[in-house]
Amino acid sequence: MTTSADASPAAARALSSEGSSTPVLDVVIPVYNEETDIAQCVHRLHTYLRDTVPYQFRITIADNASTDSTLTIANRLAAEIPQVEVFHLDQKGRGRALNAVWSASDAQVLAYMDVDLSTDLAALLPLVAPLISGHSDLAIGSRLARGARVVRGTKREFISRCYNLILRGTLAAKFSDAQCGFKAIRADVAKQLLPLVEDTGWFFDTELLVLAQRAGLRTHEVPVDWIDDPNSSVHIVATATADLKGVARMIRAFARGTLPISEIRAQLGREPIGVSTPGVPPKLAMQLVRFAAIGVASTLAYLLLFVLLRQGMNAQVANFAALLITAIANTAANRRFTFGVRGSAGAGKHQFEGLIVFALGLVLTSGSLALLHAGSEPGRFAELAVLVLANLASTVLRFLLFRSWVFRKNR
């Protein structure tokens, strides 16, 4: 049976109406002009699923605007094998194909793999098992995780590792391999996330994973055995450029707070859990680590600014200017990274209250400088030493006020 992407919602939901039961697993193979590989791939995958998987499954060939005989071969395979279905789209884009098929599927777990089957199929059951059991929300095959065995060229290896480093540095990604064409997701999770995914090409995977991470979802990683396909049609430069544009778009979206991440967390029940240790507030240890890291960076920036400004102004004015600038940056950084407050809502109020905390810190540092200068004219080293001690005291006070007042939840 062939389903078109412009079919009605009722027809789209009827992907398996001719089968005897609703499948637990739907494995999608997105294809574009793959007339050479598609038959071998589907036969091999079907044999593996039939002999290994202990529940109902479906293989969906997602043809996105092929211009060769791919669609004809796909329809022939669907006629030969009861568990094979065809979904045709009139537009290109792997992300578009996956979004369309996954949105229409009635299976409990949705997976996909590349038509070249570069990933060893032995990883498929470990991939989907945590999703079927309900333990995890998404699962990815990883070529960079410990235990993976990979055969591919130096160029692709270098690009892949650089891309994942970029994701860690810009989007704080915690998953190890965004691009491996071997992933799965629970259908109820896909229903919430897919409407938010904008990319229709190769960045689709990354965008989905980042959104899932921000929503507090659990991603299971499976080390895979992976052999590079030398005949891959992926254009590396164009794909890398599109990926970087996608990263920039997501950074802007998170900065503006336009994505309803908090709502998804609430709908899927993925709010952070507390701890059971008496007397230890939730996430206190992690907050202390992040606050300390930001505090060290702020102190260094403050001292550098003070030294620079002190060249042309007196100590009190230089102290005020340096502390004000770093206080604004410190409040913004702690708001985002230490206390997990995202979006623009309440940002102005938080900065105002942060300035009140800054004023208390100013009293400590300025008072310390005033006492230092009361008896004699000290040297620069003495000034810096007193400021460091005063800043340590104001840092402790700042954390306590941030946690118990400025960023306290359910105020």
mmCIF file of C-alpha atoms in Angstrom:
data_model
loop_
_atom_site.group_PDB
_atom_site.id
_atom_site.type_symbol
_atom_site.label_atom_id
_atom_site.label_comp_id
_atom_site.label_asym_id
_atom_site.label_seq_id
_atom_site.Cartn_x
_atom_site.Cartn_y
_atom_site.Cartn_z
ATOM 1 C CA MET A 1 0.000 0.000 0.000
ATOM 2 C CA THR A 2 1.307 3.476 -0.872
ATOM 3 C CA THR A 3 0.365 6.510 1.182
ATOM 4 C CA SER A 4 0.943 10.002 -0.118
ATOM 5 C CA ALA A 5 2.047 12.871 2.097
ATOM 6 C CA ASP A 6 -0.942 14.914 0.968
ATOM 7 C CA ALA A 7 -3.390 12.227 2.041
ATOM 8 C CA SER A 8 -6.127 13.046 4.532
ATOM 9 C CA PRO A 9 -5.358 12.572 8.271
ATOM 10 C CA ALA A 10 -7.731 9.594 8.346
ATOM 11 C CA ALA A 11 -5.914 7.939 5.472
ATOM 12 C CA ALA A 12 -2.556 8.729 7.040
ATOM 13 C CA ARG A 13 -3.564 7.070 10.293
ATOM 14 C CA ALA A 14 -4.598 3.978 8.356
ATOM 15 C CA LEU A 15 -1.080 2.973 7.368
ATOM 16 C CA SER A 16 -1.592 -0.525 8.766
ATOM 17 C CA SER A 17 -5.340 -0.924 8.286
ATOM 18 C CA GLU A 18 -4.777 -3.932 6.051
ATOM 19 C CA GLY A 19 -2.692 -5.729 8.694
ATOM 20 C CA SER A 20 -4.042 -8.022 11.333
ATOM 21 C CA SER A 21 -2.903 -5.882 14.253
ATOM 22 C CA THR A 22 -1.282 -2.588 15.125
ATOM 23 C CA PRO A 23 2.513 -2.863 15.026
ATOM 24 C CA VAL A 24 4.627 -2.173 18.080
ATOM 25 C CA LEU A 25 7.591 -1.033 15.977
ATOM 26 C CA ASP A 26 7.622 0.980 12.761
ATOM 27 C CA VAL A 27 11.052 1.144 11.077
ATOM 28 C CA VAL A 28 11.249 3.908 8.483
ATOM 29 C CA ILE A 29 13.753 3.899 5.632
ATOM 30 C CA PRO A 30 13.926 7.369 4.018
ATOM 31 C CA VAL A 31 15.033 7.094 0.386
ATOM 32 C CA TYR A 32 15.817 9.412 -2.493
ATOM 33 C CA ASN A 33 16.958 7.853 -5.769
ATOM 34 C CA GLU A 34 18.078 4.609 -4.140
ATOM 35 C CA GLU A 35 17.025 2.147 -6.869
ATOM 36 C CA THR A 36 20.301 0.243 -6.486
ATOM 37 C CA ASP A 37 20.169 -0.398 -2.736
ATOM 38 C CA ILE A 38 16.530 -0.358 -1.691
ATOM 39 C CA ALA A 39 15.556 -3.959 -2.490
ATOM 40 C CA GLN A 40 18.616 -5.476 -0.795
ATOM 41 C CA CYS A 41 18.107 -3.242 2.259
ATOM 42 C CA VAL A 42 14.422 -4.069 2.714
ATOM 43 C CA HIS A 43 14.914 -7.815 2.260
ATOM 44 C CA ARG A 44 17.781 -7.899 4.727
ATOM 45 C CA LEU A 45 15.918 -5.775 7.300
ATOM 46 C CA HIS A 46 12.730 -7.797 6.939
ATOM 47 C CA THR A 47 14.573 -11.077 7.443
ATOM 48 C CA TYR A 48 16.235 -9.739 10.580
ATOM 49 C CA LEU A 49 12.970 -8.387 12.048
ATOM 50 C CA ARG A 50 11.042 -11.554 11.203
ATOM 51 C CA ASP A 51 13.617 -13.836 12.800
ATOM 52 C CA THR A 52 14.565 -11.662 15.794
ATOM 53 C CA VAL A 53 11.842 -9.253 16.892
ATOM 54 C CA PRO A 54 9.192 -10.873 19.144
ATOM 55 C CA TYR A 55 6.390 -8.404 18.348
ATOM 56 C CA GLN A 56 4.480 -6.966 15.409
ATOM 57 C CA PHE A 57 6.532 -4.672 13.184
ATOM 58 C CA ARG A 58 6.264 -2.623 10.030
ATOM 59 C CA ILE A 59 8.843 -1.412 7.528
ATOM 60 C CA THR A 60 7.888 1.899 5.936
ATOM 61 C CA ILE A 61 9.749 3.046 2.847
ATOM 62 C CA ALA A 62 9.563 6.860 2.854
ATOM 63 C CA ASP A 63 10.199 7.937 -0.716
ATOM 64 C CA ASN A 64 10.836 11.661 -0.855
ATOM 65 C CA ALA A 65 10.522 12.766 -4.475
ATOM 66 C CA SER A 66 12.740 10.147 -6.129
ATOM 67 C CA THR A 67 13.178 10.674 -9.864
ATOM 68 C CA ASP A 68 14.466 7.187 -10.714
ATOM 69 C CA SER A 69 12.710 3.826 -10.289
ATOM 70 C CA THR A 70 12.924 3.846 -6.463
ATOM 71 C CA LEU A 71 9.168 4.292 -5.965
ATOM 72 C CA THR A 72 8.357 1.511 -8.447
ATOM 73 C CA ILE A 73 10.683 -0.903 -6.670
ATOM 74 C CA ALA A 74 9.277 0.160 -3.289
ATOM 75 C CA ASN A 75 5.717 -0.576 -4.427
ATOM 76 C CA ARG A 76 6.801 -3.982 -5.710
ATOM 77 C CA LEU A 77 8.386 -4.772 -2.340
ATOM 78 C CA ALA A 78 5.193 -3.714 -0.566
ATOM 79 C CA ALA A 79 3.202 -6.069 -2.776
ATOM 80 C CA GLU A 80 5.568 -8.956 -2.032
ATOM 81 C CA ILE A 81 6.042 -8.475 1.732
ATOM 82 C CA PRO A 82 2.976 -7.921 3.963
ATOM 83 C CA GLN A 83 4.910 -5.955 6.585
ATOM 84 C CA VAL A 84 6.240 -3.403 4.068
ATOM 85 C CA GLU A 85 4.425 -0.127 3.367
ATOM 86 C CA VAL A 86 5.283 2.824 1.140
ATOM 87 C CA PHE A 87 4.853 6.493 1.975
ATOM 88 C CA HIS A 88 5.476 8.885 -0.927
ATOM 89 C CA LEU A 89 6.253 12.599 -0.685
ATOM 90 C CA ASP A 90 6.449 15.022 -3.562
ATOM 91 C CA GLN A 91 9.215 17.071 -1.912
ATOM 92 C CA LYS A 92 12.787 16.183 -0.967
ATOM 93 C CA GLY A 93 14.171 16.179 2.548
ATOM 94 C CA ARG A 94 14.987 13.360 4.931
ATOM 95 C CA GLY A 95 13.648 15.326 7.880
ATOM 96 C CA ARG A 96 10.431 16.053 6.018
ATOM 97 C CA ALA A 97 9.976 12.357 5.252
ATOM 98 C CA LEU A 98 10.597 11.235 8.838
ATOM 99 C CA ASN A 99 8.313 13.907 10.263
ATOM 100 C CA ALA A 100 5.503 12.939 7.890
ATOM 101 C CA VAL A 101 5.730 9.185 8.443
ATOM 102 C CA TRP A 102 6.271 9.335 12.193
ATOM 103 C CA SER A 103 3.367 11.773 12.589
ATOM 104 C CA ALA A 104 1.067 9.414 10.678
ATOM 105 C CA SER A 105 2.213 6.100 12.155
ATOM 106 C CA ASP A 106 0.085 4.209 14.667
ATOM 107 C CA ALA A 107 2.999 2.190 16.092
ATOM 108 C CA GLN A 108 4.123 2.572 19.700
ATOM 109 C CA VAL A 109 7.814 2.955 18.843
ATOM 110 C CA LEU A 110 9.108 4.768 15.758
ATOM 111 C CA ALA A 111 12.585 4.131 14.372
ATOM 112 C CA TYR A 112 14.567 4.887 11.263
ATOM 113 C CA MET A 113 17.768 3.762 9.604
ATOM 114 C CA ASP A 114 19.647 4.726 6.472
ATOM 115 C CA VAL A 115 19.123 2.640 3.373
ATOM 116 C CA ASP A 116 22.808 1.721 3.139
ATOM 117 C CA LEU A 117 22.506 -0.213 6.458
ATOM 118 C CA SER A 118 25.907 1.042 7.548
ATOM 119 C CA THR A 119 24.897 0.234 11.127
ATOM 120 C CA ASP A 120 24.934 -3.428 12.112
ATOM 121 C CA LEU A 121 21.336 -4.575 12.643
ATOM 122 C CA ALA A 122 22.361 -6.351 15.851
ATOM 123 C CA ALA A 123 22.015 -2.939 17.538
ATOM 124 C CA LEU A 124 18.312 -2.602 16.648
ATOM 125 C CA LEU A 125 16.870 -4.540 19.586
ATOM 126 C CA PRO A 126 19.096 -2.755 22.140
ATOM 127 C CA LEU A 127 17.992 0.491 20.488
ATOM 128 C CA VAL A 128 14.240 0.002 20.837
ATOM 129 C CA ALA A 129 14.046 -2.149 23.987
ATOM 130 C CA PRO A 130 14.315 0.778 26.469
ATOM 131 C CA LEU A 131 11.544 2.572 24.581
ATOM 132 C CA ILE A 132 9.201 -0.417 24.540
ATOM 133 C CA SER A 133 9.775 -0.924 28.264
ATOM 134 C CA GLY A 134 9.074 2.753 28.921
ATOM 135 C CA HIS A 135 12.445 3.415 30.543
ATOM 136 C CA SER A 136 13.659 5.886 27.894
ATOM 137 C CA ASP A 137 12.021 8.380 25.551
ATOM 138 C CA LEU A 138 14.473 8.394 22.642
ATOM 139 C CA ALA A 139 17.338 6.131 21.582
ATOM 140 C CA ILE A 140 20.254 6.788 19.263
ATOM 141 C CA GLY A 141 22.993 4.709 17.764
ATOM 142 C CA SER A 142 26.372 6.251 18.524
ATOM 143 C CA ARG A 143 29.593 5.857 16.608
ATOM 144 C CA LEU A 144 31.430 7.936 19.199
ATOM 145 C CA ALA A 145 30.340 6.157 22.378
ATOM 146 C CA ARG A 146 32.700 3.811 24.186
ATOM 147 C CA GLY A 147 32.401 0.331 22.728
ATOM 148 C CA ALA A 148 31.464 1.449 19.208
ATOM 149 C CA ARG A 149 33.419 -0.080 16.330
ATOM 150 C CA VAL A 150 33.642 2.203 13.314
ATOM 151 C CA VAL A 151 35.256 1.959 9.908
ATOM 152 C CA ARG A 152 35.305 5.222 7.981
ATOM 153 C CA GLY A 153 37.618 7.771 6.402
ATOM 154 C CA THR A 154 39.607 10.357 8.354
ATOM 155 C CA LYS A 155 37.726 13.268 6.758
ATOM 156 C CA ARG A 156 34.268 12.093 7.846
ATOM 157 C CA GLU A 157 35.554 11.133 11.295
ATOM 158 C CA PHE A 158 37.069 14.587 11.787
ATOM 159 C CA ILE A 159 33.939 16.408 10.588
ATOM 160 C CA SER A 160 31.669 14.294 12.778
ATOM 161 C CA ARG A 161 33.706 14.888 15.929
ATOM 162 C CA CYS A 162 34.006 18.621 15.231
ATOM 163 C CA TYR A 163 30.261 18.900 14.692
ATOM 164 C CA ASN A 164 29.473 17.186 17.970
ATOM 165 C CA LEU A 165 31.966 19.447 19.766
ATOM 166 C CA ILE A 166 30.174 22.452 18.264
ATOM 167 C CA LEU A 167 26.851 21.129 19.557
ATOM 168 C CA ARG A 168 28.298 20.693 23.049
ATOM 169 C CA GLY A 169 29.764 24.196 23.051
ATOM 170 C CA THR A 170 26.796 26.068 21.579
ATOM 171 C CA LEU A 171 23.673 24.098 22.522
ATOM 172 C CA ALA A 172 25.071 22.267 25.583
ATOM 173 C CA ALA A 173 24.288 18.932 23.913
ATOM 174 C CA LYS A 174 24.859 15.899 26.133
ATOM 175 C CA PHE A 175 24.394 13.187 23.486
ATOM 176 C CA SER A 176 27.521 11.899 21.774
ATOM 177 C CA ASP A 177 26.474 11.428 18.131
ATOM 178 C CA ALA A 178 23.776 13.528 16.503
ATOM 179 C CA GLN A 179 24.219 12.346 12.918
ATOM 180 C CA CYS A 180 24.219 8.557 13.037
ATOM 181 C CA GLY A 181 21.314 7.361 10.881
ATOM 182 C CA PHE A 182 19.987 4.944 13.464
ATOM 183 C CA LYS A 183 17.450 6.376 15.920
ATOM 184 C CA ALA A 184 14.129 5.635 17.623
ATOM 185 C CA ILE A 185 11.508 7.530 19.599
ATOM 186 C CA ARG A 186 8.360 6.677 21.522
ATOM 187 C CA ALA A 187 5.212 7.700 19.647
ATOM 188 C CA ASP A 188 3.755 9.721 22.530
ATOM 189 C CA VAL A 189 6.984 11.722 22.771
ATOM 190 C CA ALA A 190 7.124 12.226 19.006
ATOM 191 C CA LYS A 191 3.596 13.638 19.093
ATOM 192 C CA GLN A 192 4.786 16.427 21.388
ATOM 193 C CA LEU A 193 8.153 17.170 19.762
ATOM 194 C CA LEU A 194 7.616 16.812 16.013
ATOM 195 C CA PRO A 195 5.426 19.932 15.632
ATOM 196 C CA LEU A 196 8.341 21.978 17.027
ATOM 197 C CA VAL A 197 10.974 20.593 14.632
ATOM 198 C CA GLU A 198 11.410 23.028 11.737
ATOM 199 C CA ASP A 199 14.221 21.432 9.750
ATOM 200 C CA THR A 200 13.285 19.231 6.807
ATOM 201 C CA GLY A 201 16.775 18.018 5.945
ATOM 202 C CA TRP A 202 19.756 16.516 7.745
ATOM 203 C CA PHE A 203 19.583 18.825 10.779
ATOM 204 C CA PHE A 204 16.256 17.196 11.727
ATOM 205 C CA ASP A 205 18.000 14.673 14.007
ATOM 206 C CA THR A 206 19.987 17.287 15.890
ATOM 207 C CA GLU A 207 17.012 19.573 16.379
ATOM 208 C CA LEU A 208 14.880 16.713 17.700
ATOM 209 C CA LEU A 209 17.574 15.581 20.137
ATOM 210 C CA VAL A 210 18.258 19.080 21.469
ATOM 211 C CA LEU A 211 14.549 19.749 22.002
ATOM 212 C CA ALA A 212 14.209 16.415 23.792
ATOM 213 C CA GLN A 213 17.164 17.190 26.052
ATOM 214 C CA ARG A 214 15.816 20.645 26.923
ATOM 215 C CA ALA A 215 12.440 19.081 27.714
ATOM 216 C CA GLY A 216 14.077 16.763 30.240
ATOM 217 C CA LEU A 217 13.557 13.594 28.207
ATOM 218 C CA ARG A 218 15.796 10.555 28.597
ATOM 219 C CA THR A 219 17.934 9.573 25.597
ATOM 220 C CA HIS A 220 19.428 6.083 25.511
ATOM 221 C CA GLU A 221 22.676 5.627 23.560
ATOM 222 C CA VAL A 222 23.730 2.367 21.934
ATOM 223 C CA PRO A 223 27.340 1.887 20.762
ATOM 224 C CA VAL A 224 27.135 0.557 17.223
ATOM 225 C CA ASP A 225 29.258 -1.290 14.709
ATOM 226 C CA TRP A 226 29.303 1.019 11.715
ATOM 227 C CA ILE A 227 30.981 0.760 8.301
ATOM 228 C CA ASP A 228 31.043 3.855 6.110
ATOM 229 C CA ASP A 229 29.349 3.643 2.731
ATOM 230 C CA PRO A 230 31.852 5.015 0.177
ATOM 231 C CA ASN A 231 29.027 5.579 -2.302
ATOM 232 C CA SER A 232 27.004 7.809 0.040
ATOM 233 C CA SER A 233 25.228 10.644 -1.781
ATOM 234 C CA VAL A 234 25.442 13.044 1.176
ATOM 235 C CA HIS A 235 27.052 16.354 0.176
ATOM 236 C CA ILE A 236 29.337 17.076 3.137
ATOM 237 C CA VAL A 237 29.886 20.830 2.615
ATOM 238 C CA ALA A 238 26.228 21.620 1.937
ATOM 239 C CA THR A 239 25.107 19.479 4.860
ATOM 240 C CA ALA A 240 27.614 21.079 7.241
ATOM 241 C CA THR A 241 26.530 24.564 6.174
ATOM 242 C CA ALA A 242 22.861 23.736 6.700
ATOM 243 C CA ASP A 243 23.665 22.220 10.105
ATOM 244 C CA LEU A 244 25.488 25.350 11.263
ATOM 245 C CA LYS A 245 22.553 27.492 10.158
ATOM 246 C CA GLY A 246 20.283 25.205 12.144
ATOM 247 C CA VAL A 247 22.479 25.599 15.233
ATOM 248 C CA ALA A 248 22.317 29.399 14.914
ATOM 249 C CA ARG A 249 18.522 29.272 14.529
ATOM 250 C CA MET A 250 18.120 27.176 17.676
ATOM 251 C CA ILE A 251 20.412 29.471 19.674
ATOM 252 C CA ARG A 252 18.213 32.437 18.688
ATOM 253 C CA ALA A 253 15.043 30.522 19.567
ATOM 254 C CA PHE A 254 16.300 29.551 23.014
ATOM 255 C CA ALA A 255 17.582 33.076 23.660
ATOM 256 C CA ARG A 256 14.174 34.541 22.801
ATOM 257 C CA GLY A 257 12.268 31.888 24.710
ATOM 258 C CA THR A 258 9.995 31.130 21.749
ATOM 259 C CA LEU A 259 9.953 27.343 22.228
ATOM 260 C CA PRO A 260 7.410 25.936 24.739
ATOM 261 C CA ILE A 261 9.915 23.672 26.477
ATOM 262 C CA SER A 262 8.374 24.134 29.921
ATOM 263 C CA GLU A 263 4.958 23.099 28.614
ATOM 264 C CA ILE A 264 6.393 19.928 27.083
ATOM 265 C CA ARG A 265 8.155 19.104 30.341
ATOM 266 C CA ALA A 266 4.857 19.434 32.185
ATOM 267 C CA GLN A 267 2.845 17.428 29.625
ATOM 268 C CA LEU A 268 5.318 14.546 29.590
ATOM 269 C CA GLY A 269 5.959 14.646 33.317
ATOM 270 C CA ARG A 270 9.674 15.326 32.948
ATOM 271 C CA GLU A 271 10.073 18.049 35.571
ATOM 272 C CA PRO A 272 13.264 17.636 37.642
ATOM 273 C CA ILE A 273 12.793 15.316 40.581
ATOM 274 C CA GLY A 274 13.834 16.131 44.148
ATOM 275 C CA VAL A 275 16.151 14.259 46.444
ATOM 276 C CA SER A 276 15.291 12.152 49.457
ATOM 277 C CA THR A 277 18.232 13.125 51.650
ATOM 278 C CA PRO A 278 16.897 15.075 54.650
ATOM 279 C CA GLY A 279 18.049 18.673 54.765
ATOM 280 C CA VAL A 280 19.476 18.747 51.219
ATOM 281 C CA PRO A 281 17.458 20.961 48.842
ATOM 282 C CA PRO A 282 16.967 19.680 45.257
ATOM 283 C CA LYS A 283 19.901 20.252 42.886
ATOM 284 C CA LEU A 284 21.879 22.142 45.528
ATOM 285 C CA ALA A 285 25.174 20.436 44.691
ATOM 286 C CA MET A 286 24.881 21.146 40.957
ATOM 287 C CA GLN A 287 23.800 24.718 41.598
ATOM 288 C CA LEU A 288 26.809 25.279 43.837
ATOM 289 C CA VAL A 289 29.186 23.946 41.178
ATOM 290 C CA ARG A 290 27.718 26.128 38.427
ATOM 291 C CA PHE A 291 27.456 29.179 40.664
ATOM 292 C CA ALA A 292 31.080 28.742 41.709
ATOM 293 C CA ALA A 293 32.251 28.458 38.091
ATOM 294 C CA ILE A 294 30.332 31.586 37.118
ATOM 295 C CA GLY A 295 31.599 33.314 40.253
ATOM 296 C CA VAL A 296 35.225 32.586 39.381
ATOM 297 C CA ALA A 297 34.724 33.933 35.862
ATOM 298 C CA SER A 298 32.910 37.005 37.207
ATOM 299 C CA THR A 299 35.625 37.709 39.776
ATOM 300 C CA LEU A 300 38.376 37.494 37.166
ATOM 301 C CA ALA A 301 36.406 39.763 34.832
ATOM 302 C CA TYR A 302 35.730 42.159 37.707
ATOM 303 C CA LEU A 303 39.397 42.380 38.714
ATOM 304 C CA LEU A 304 40.470 42.895 35.110
ATOM 305 C CA LEU A 305 37.913 45.675 34.633
ATOM 306 C CA PHE A 306 38.924 47.282 37.926
ATOM 307 C CA VAL A 307 42.604 47.352 36.934
ATOM 308 C CA LEU A 308 41.764 48.825 33.520
ATOM 309 C CA LEU A 309 39.330 51.427 34.854
ATOM 310 C CA ARG A 310 41.615 52.343 37.757
ATOM 311 C CA GLN A 311 44.052 53.847 35.266
ATOM 312 C CA GLY A 312 41.770 56.810 34.648
ATOM 313 C CA MET A 313 39.515 57.085 37.717
ATOM 314 C CA ASN A 314 39.652 56.762 41.481
ATOM 315 C CA ALA A 315 39.256 53.444 43.279
ATOM 316 C CA GLN A 316 35.602 53.879 44.312
ATOM 317 C CA VAL A 317 34.380 54.833 40.820
ATOM 318 C CA ALA A 318 36.394 52.051 39.193
ATOM 319 C CA ASN A 319 35.018 49.574 41.724
ATOM 320 C CA PHE A 320 31.432 50.699 41.097
ATOM 321 C CA ALA A 321 31.701 50.480 37.294
ATOM 322 C CA ALA A 322 33.475 47.118 37.274
ATOM 323 C CA LEU A 323 31.072 45.607 39.792
ATOM 324 C CA LEU A 324 27.985 46.907 37.953
ATOM 325 C CA ILE A 325 29.042 45.472 34.592
ATOM 326 C CA THR A 326 29.973 42.064 35.979
ATOM 327 C CA ALA A 327 26.900 41.952 38.213
ATOM 328 C CA ILE A 328 24.560 42.252 35.215
ATOM 329 C CA ALA A 329 26.441 39.517 33.360
ATOM 330 C CA ASN A 330 26.594 37.380 36.519
ATOM 331 C CA THR A 331 22.836 37.600 37.098
ATOM 332 C CA ALA A 332 22.117 36.659 33.466
ATOM 333 C CA ALA A 333 24.507 33.693 33.568
ATOM 334 C CA ASN A 334 23.194 32.363 36.885
ATOM 335 C CA ARG A 335 19.620 32.840 35.720
ATOM 336 C CA ARG A 336 20.248 30.629 32.713
ATOM 337 C CA PHE A 337 22.799 28.051 33.849
ATOM 338 C CA THR A 338 22.566 27.786 37.642
ATOM 339 C CA PHE A 339 18.844 28.137 38.250
ATOM 340 C CA GLY A 340 17.540 27.011 34.833
ATOM 341 C CA VAL A 341 15.347 30.033 34.103
ATOM 342 C CA ARG A 342 14.876 30.415 30.342
ATOM 343 C CA GLY A 343 13.077 32.885 28.139
ATOM 344 C CA SER A 344 12.517 36.612 28.498
ATOM 345 C CA ALA A 345 9.622 36.393 30.961
ATOM 346 C CA GLY A 346 10.658 37.947 34.254
ATOM 347 C CA ALA A 347 14.161 38.793 33.021
ATOM 348 C CA GLY A 348 13.775 42.479 33.840
ATOM 349 C CA LYS A 349 12.527 41.739 37.338
ATOM 350 C CA HIS A 350 15.356 39.303 37.937
ATOM 351 C CA GLN A 351 17.921 41.883 36.818
ATOM 352 C CA PHE A 352 16.345 44.512 39.102
ATOM 353 C CA GLU A 353 16.493 42.178 42.077
ATOM 354 C CA GLY A 354 19.998 41.170 41.041
ATOM 355 C CA LEU A 355 20.987 44.852 41.211
ATOM 356 C CA ILE A 356 19.701 44.962 44.775
ATOM 357 C CA VAL A 357 21.972 42.034 45.545
ATOM 358 C CA PHE A 358 24.711 43.913 43.694
ATOM 359 C CA ALA A 359 24.145 46.911 45.971
ATOM 360 C CA LEU A 360 24.790 44.744 48.995
ATOM 361 C CA GLY A 361 27.985 43.505 47.383
ATOM 362 C CA LEU A 362 28.920 47.103 46.631
ATOM 363 C CA VAL A 363 28.506 47.969 50.295
ATOM 364 C CA LEU A 364 30.870 45.161 51.245
ATOM 365 C CA THR A 365 33.551 46.007 48.687
ATOM 366 C CA SER A 366 33.278 49.776 48.969
ATOM 367 C CA GLY A 367 33.227 49.578 52.752
ATOM 368 C CA SER A 368 36.333 47.422 52.657
ATOM 369 C CA LEU A 369 38.094 49.918 50.378
ATOM 370 C CA ALA A 370 37.032 52.809 52.609
ATOM 371 C CA LEU A 371 38.473 51.103 55.683
ATOM 372 C CA LEU A 372 41.663 50.316 53.791
ATOM 373 C CA HIS A 373 42.142 53.928 52.694
ATOM 374 C CA ALA A 374 41.182 55.385 56.101
ATOM 375 C CA GLY A 375 44.651 55.080 57.618
ATOM 376 C CA SER A 376 47.025 55.529 54.675
ATOM 377 C CA GLU A 377 47.373 55.224 50.903
ATOM 378 C CA PRO A 378 47.779 51.469 50.227
ATOM 379 C CA GLY A 379 49.389 49.903 47.183
ATOM 380 C CA ARG A 380 47.517 48.223 44.328
ATOM 381 C CA PHE A 381 48.316 44.750 45.646
ATOM 382 C CA ALA A 382 46.706 45.555 48.980
ATOM 383 C CA GLU A 383 43.631 46.924 47.193
ATOM 384 C CA LEU A 384 43.268 43.752 45.108
ATOM 385 C CA ALA A 385 43.744 41.498 48.154
ATOM 386 C CA VAL A 386 41.016 43.312 50.102
ATOM 387 C CA LEU A 387 38.687 43.247 47.096
ATOM 388 C CA VAL A 388 39.181 39.499 46.649
ATOM 389 C CA LEU A 389 38.228 38.839 50.280
ATOM 390 C CA ALA A 390 35.265 41.195 50.094
ATOM 391 C CA ASN A 391 34.100 39.553 46.880
ATOM 392 C CA LEU A 392 34.261 36.111 48.463
ATOM 393 C CA ALA A 393 31.948 37.309 51.208
ATOM 394 C CA SER A 394 29.588 38.989 48.746
ATOM 395 C CA THR A 395 29.597 35.822 46.586
ATOM 396 C CA VAL A 396 28.288 33.711 49.459
ATOM 397 C CA LEU A 397 25.637 36.326 50.160
ATOM 398 C CA ARG A 398 24.719 36.498 46.439
ATOM 399 C CA PHE A 399 24.164 32.743 46.176
ATOM 400 C CA LEU A 400 21.957 32.668 49.251
ATOM 401 C CA LEU A 401 19.854 35.579 48.015
ATOM 402 C CA PHE A 402 19.641 34.230 44.440
ATOM 403 C CA ARG A 403 18.478 30.829 45.658
ATOM 404 C CA SER A 404 16.106 31.936 48.385
ATOM 405 C CA TRP A 405 14.754 35.123 46.804
ATOM 406 C CA VAL A 406 15.545 36.143 43.217
ATOM 407 C CA PHE A 407 15.142 32.752 41.502
ATOM 408 C CA ARG A 408 13.055 30.922 44.078
ATOM 409 C CA LYS A 409 10.357 28.826 42.342
ATOM 410 C CA ASN A 410 6.630 29.348 42.921
ATOM 411 C CA ARG A 411 7.170 32.766 44.411
#
